[in-house]
mmCIF file of C-alpha atoms and ligand atoms in Angstrom:
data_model
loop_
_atom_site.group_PDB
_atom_site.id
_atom_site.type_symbol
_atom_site.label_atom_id
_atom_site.label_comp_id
_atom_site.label_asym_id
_atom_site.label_seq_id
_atom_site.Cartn_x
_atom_site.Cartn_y
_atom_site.Cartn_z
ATOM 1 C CA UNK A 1 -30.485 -17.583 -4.420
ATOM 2 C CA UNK A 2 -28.484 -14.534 -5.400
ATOM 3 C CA UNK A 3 -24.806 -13.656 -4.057
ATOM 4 C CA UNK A 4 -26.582 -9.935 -2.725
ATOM 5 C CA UNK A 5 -29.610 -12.017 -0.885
ATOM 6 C CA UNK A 6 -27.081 -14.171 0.901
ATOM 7 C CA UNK A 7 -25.269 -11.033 1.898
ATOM 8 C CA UNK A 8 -28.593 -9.697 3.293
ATOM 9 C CA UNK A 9 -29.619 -12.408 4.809
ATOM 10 C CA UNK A 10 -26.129 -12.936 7.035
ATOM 11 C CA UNK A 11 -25.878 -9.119 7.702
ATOM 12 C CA UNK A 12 -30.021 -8.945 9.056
ATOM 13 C CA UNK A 13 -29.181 -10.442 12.691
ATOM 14 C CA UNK A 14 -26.067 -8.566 12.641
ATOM 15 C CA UNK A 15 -25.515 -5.923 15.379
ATOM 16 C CA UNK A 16 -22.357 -4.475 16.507
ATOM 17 C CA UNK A 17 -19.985 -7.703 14.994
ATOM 18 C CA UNK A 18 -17.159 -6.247 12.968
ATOM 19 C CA UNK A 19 -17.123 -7.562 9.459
ATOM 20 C CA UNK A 20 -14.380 -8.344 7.264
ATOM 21 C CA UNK A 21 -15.249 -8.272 3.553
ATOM 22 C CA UNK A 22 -13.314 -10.107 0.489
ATOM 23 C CA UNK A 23 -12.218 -8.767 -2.405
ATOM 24 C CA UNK A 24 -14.234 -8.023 -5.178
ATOM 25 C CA UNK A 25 -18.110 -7.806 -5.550
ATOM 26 C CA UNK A 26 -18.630 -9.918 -2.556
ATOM 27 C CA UNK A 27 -17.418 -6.362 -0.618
ATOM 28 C CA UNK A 28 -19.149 -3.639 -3.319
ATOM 29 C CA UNK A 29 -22.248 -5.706 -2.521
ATOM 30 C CA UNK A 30 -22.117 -5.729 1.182
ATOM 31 C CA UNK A 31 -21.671 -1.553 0.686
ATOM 32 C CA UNK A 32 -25.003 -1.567 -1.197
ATOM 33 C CA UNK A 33 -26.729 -3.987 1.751
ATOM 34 C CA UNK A 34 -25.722 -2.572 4.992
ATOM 35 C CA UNK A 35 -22.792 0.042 4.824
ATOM 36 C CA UNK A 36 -21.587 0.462 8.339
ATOM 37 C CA UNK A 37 -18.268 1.870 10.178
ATOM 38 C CA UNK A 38 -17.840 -1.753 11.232
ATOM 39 C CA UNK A 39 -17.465 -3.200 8.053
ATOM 40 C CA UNK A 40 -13.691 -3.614 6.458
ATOM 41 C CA UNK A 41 -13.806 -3.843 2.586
ATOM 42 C CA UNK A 42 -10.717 -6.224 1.545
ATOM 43 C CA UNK A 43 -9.738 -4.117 -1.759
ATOM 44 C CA UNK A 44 -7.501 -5.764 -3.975
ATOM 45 C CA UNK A 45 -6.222 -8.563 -2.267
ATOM 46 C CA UNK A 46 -8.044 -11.591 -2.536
ATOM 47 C CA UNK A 47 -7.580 -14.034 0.085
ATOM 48 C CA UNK A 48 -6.737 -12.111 2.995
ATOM 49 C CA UNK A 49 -10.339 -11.637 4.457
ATOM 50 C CA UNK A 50 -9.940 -14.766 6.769
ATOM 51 C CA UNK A 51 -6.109 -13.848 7.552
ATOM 52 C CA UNK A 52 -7.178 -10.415 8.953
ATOM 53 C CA UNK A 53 -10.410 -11.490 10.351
ATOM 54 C CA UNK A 54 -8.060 -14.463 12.466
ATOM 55 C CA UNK A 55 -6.442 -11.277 13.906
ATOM 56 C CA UNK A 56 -8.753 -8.887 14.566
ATOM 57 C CA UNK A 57 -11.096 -11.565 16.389
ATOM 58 C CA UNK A 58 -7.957 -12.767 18.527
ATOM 59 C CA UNK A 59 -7.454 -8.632 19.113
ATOM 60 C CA UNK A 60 -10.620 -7.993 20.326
ATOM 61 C CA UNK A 61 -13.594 -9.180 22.761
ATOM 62 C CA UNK A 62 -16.437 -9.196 20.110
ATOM 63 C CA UNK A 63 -18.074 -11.249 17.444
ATOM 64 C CA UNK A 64 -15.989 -11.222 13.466
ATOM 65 C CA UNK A 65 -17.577 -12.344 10.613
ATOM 66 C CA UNK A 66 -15.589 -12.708 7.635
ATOM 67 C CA UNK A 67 -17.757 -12.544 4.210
ATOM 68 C CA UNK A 68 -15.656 -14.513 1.836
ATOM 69 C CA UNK A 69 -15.964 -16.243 -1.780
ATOM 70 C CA UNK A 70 -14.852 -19.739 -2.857
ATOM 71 C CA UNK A 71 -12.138 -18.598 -4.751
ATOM 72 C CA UNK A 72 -10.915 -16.304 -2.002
ATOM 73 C CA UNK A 73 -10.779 -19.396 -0.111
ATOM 74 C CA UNK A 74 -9.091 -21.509 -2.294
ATOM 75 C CA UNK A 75 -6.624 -19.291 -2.760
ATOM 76 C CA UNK A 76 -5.921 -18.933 1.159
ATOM 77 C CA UNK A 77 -6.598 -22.842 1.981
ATOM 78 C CA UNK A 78 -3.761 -22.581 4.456
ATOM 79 C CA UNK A 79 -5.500 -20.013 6.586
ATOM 80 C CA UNK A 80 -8.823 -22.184 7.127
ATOM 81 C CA UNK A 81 -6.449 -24.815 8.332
ATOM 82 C CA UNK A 82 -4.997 -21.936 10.476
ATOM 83 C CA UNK A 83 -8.077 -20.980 11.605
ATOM 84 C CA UNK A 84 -9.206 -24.208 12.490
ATOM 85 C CA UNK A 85 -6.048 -24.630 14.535
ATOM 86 C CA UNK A 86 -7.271 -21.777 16.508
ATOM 87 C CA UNK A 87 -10.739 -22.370 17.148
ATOM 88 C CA UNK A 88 -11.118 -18.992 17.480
ATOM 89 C CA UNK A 89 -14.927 -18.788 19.081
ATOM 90 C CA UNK A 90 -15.270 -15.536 18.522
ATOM 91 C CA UNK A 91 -15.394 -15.915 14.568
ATOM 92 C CA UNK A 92 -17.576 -16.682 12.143
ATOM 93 C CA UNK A 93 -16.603 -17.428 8.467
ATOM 94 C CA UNK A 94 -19.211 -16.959 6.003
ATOM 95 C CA UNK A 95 -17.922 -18.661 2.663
ATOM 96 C CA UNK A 96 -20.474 -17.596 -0.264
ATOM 97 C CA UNK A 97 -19.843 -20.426 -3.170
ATOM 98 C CA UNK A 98 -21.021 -19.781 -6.576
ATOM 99 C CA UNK A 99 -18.923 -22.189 -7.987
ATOM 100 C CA UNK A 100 -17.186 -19.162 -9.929
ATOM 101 C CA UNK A 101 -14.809 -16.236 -10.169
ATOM 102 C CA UNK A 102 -17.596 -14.235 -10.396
ATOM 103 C CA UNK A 103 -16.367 -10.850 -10.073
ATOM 104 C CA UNK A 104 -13.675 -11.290 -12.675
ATOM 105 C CA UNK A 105 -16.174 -13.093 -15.251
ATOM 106 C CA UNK A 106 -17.305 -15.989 -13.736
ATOM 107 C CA UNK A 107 -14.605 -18.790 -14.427
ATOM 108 C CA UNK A 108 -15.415 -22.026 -12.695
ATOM 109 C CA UNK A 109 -13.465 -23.140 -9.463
ATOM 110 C CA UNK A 110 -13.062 -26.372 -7.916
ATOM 111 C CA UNK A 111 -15.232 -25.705 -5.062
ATOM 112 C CA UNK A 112 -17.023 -28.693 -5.708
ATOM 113 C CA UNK A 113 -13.899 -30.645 -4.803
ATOM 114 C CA UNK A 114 -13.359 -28.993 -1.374
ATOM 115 C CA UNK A 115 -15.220 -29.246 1.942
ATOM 116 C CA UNK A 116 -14.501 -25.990 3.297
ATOM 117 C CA UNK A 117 -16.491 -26.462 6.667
ATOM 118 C CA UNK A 118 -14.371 -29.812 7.138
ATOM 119 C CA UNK A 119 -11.257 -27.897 6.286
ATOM 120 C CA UNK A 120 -12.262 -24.461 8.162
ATOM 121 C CA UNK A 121 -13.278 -23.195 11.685
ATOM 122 C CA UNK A 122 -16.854 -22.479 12.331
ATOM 123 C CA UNK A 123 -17.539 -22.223 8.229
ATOM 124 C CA UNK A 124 -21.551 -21.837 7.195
ATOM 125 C CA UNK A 125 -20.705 -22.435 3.566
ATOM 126 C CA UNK A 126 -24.123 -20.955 1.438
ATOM 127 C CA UNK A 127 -24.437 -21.861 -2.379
ATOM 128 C CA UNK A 128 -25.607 -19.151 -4.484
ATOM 129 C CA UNK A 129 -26.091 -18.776 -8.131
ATOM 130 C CA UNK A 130 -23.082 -17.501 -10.191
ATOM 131 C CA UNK A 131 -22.909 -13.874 -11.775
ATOM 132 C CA UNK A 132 -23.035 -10.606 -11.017
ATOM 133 C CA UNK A 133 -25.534 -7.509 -10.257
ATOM 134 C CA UNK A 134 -25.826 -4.912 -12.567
ATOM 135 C CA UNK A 135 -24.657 -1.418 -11.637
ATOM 136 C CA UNK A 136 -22.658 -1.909 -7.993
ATOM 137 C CA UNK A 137 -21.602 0.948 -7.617
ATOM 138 C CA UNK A 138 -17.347 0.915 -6.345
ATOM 139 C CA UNK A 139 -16.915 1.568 -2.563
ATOM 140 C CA UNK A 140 -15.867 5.041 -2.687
ATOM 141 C CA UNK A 141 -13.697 4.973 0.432
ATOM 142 C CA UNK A 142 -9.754 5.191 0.338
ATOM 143 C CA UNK A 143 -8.114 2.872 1.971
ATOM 144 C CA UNK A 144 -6.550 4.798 4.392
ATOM 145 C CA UNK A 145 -10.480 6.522 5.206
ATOM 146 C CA UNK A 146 -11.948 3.022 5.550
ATOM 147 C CA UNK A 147 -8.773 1.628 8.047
ATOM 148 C CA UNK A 148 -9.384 4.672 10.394
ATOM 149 C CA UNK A 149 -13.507 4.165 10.385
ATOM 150 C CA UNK A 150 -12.770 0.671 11.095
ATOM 151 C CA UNK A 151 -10.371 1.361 13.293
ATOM 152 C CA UNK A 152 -12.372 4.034 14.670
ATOM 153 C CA UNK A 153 -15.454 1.672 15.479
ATOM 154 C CA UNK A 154 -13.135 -0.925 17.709
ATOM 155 C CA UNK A 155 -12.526 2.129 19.631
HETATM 156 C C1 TPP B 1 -4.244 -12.086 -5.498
HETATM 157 C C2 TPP B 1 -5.349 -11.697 -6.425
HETATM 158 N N1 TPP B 1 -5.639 -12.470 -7.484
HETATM 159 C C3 TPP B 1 -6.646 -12.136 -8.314
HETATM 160 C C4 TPP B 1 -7.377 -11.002 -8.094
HETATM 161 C C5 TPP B 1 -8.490 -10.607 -9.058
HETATM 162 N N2 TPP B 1 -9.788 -10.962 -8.471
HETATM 163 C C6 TPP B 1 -10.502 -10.057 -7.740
HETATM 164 S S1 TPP B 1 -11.943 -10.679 -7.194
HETATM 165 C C7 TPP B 1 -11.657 -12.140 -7.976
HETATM 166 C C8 TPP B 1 -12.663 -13.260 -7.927
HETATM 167 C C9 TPP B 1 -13.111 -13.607 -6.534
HETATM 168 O O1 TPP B 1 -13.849 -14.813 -6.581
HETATM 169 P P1 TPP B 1 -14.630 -15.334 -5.308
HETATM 170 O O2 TPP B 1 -13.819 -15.163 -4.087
HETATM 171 O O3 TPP B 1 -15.112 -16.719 -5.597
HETATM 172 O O4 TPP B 1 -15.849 -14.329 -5.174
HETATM 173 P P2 TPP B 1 -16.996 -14.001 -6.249
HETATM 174 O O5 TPP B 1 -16.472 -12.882 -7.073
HETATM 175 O O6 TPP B 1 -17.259 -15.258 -7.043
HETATM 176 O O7 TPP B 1 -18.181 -13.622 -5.415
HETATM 177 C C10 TPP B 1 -10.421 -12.153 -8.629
HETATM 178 C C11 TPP B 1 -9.862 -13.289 -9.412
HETATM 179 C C12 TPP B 1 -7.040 -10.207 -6.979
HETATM 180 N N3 TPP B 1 -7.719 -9.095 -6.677
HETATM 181 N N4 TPP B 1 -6.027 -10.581 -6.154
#
């Protein structure tokens, strides 16, 4: 399976959950799939999907899935350990694993070494197939415009 067919098949049987987005094509994808108001795109800094999705879902009284990558995971280990500490139930943390840096030229991880659903809270780990799609376009939101809509859609 593809990194974009994972993406639609977690955001299908989504409704009104907010949606917190890692850096890197894992986010430009999710734009192509199902751009929504409730969707935060992590630009730039990788790792801190799962840190902001911890506090928005202990924020607010709804459903937060965070969308993250195994090396955006890796690199924040100590936040699935936070997160499991909180058993937040409330939150839901998608980890896509290709086994790669894919969106910076597919370098190999060590996923293989790491159970991430051991390690995590509530983690539904899916393995996809490394590389990228052709022409993503960039999400052409400033950061600033895509806080308020988000934001904006808590209310
Ligand atoms: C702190 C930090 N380090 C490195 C980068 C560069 N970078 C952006 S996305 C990415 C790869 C992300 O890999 P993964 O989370 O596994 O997702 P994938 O691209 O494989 O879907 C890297 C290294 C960054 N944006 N921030």
């Amino acid at each position: 399976m593809k990194r974009i067919e994972a993406i639609r098949q977690v955001m299908k049987d989504v409704t009104d959950e907010l949606v917190i987005a890692t850096t890197g094509m894992i986010s430009r994808e999710l734009f192509v799939v199902r751009d929504r108001p409730q969707n935060f795109y992590m630009c730039g800094s990788m790792g801190c999907a799962l840190p902001i999705g911890i506090g928005v879902a202990m924020s607010v009284d709804r459903p937060v899935i965070v969308l993250d990558g195994d090396g955006a995971a890796l690199m924040s280990l100590g936040s699935l350990a936070v997160s499991k500490f909180l058993s937040l139930p409330n939150l839901t943390h998608y980890i896509i694993d290709n086994g790669t840096y894919a969106s910076t030229g597919d370098q190999p991880t060590c996923s293989q070494a790491v159970d991430f659903e051991a390690i995590g809270h509530n983690v539904k780990l899916i393995r996809v197939e490394s590389g990228n799609e052709h022409g993503t376009p960039r999400i052409p939101y400033e950061p600033e415009e895509m806080l308020s809509r988000f934001m904006g859609s808590i209310g």
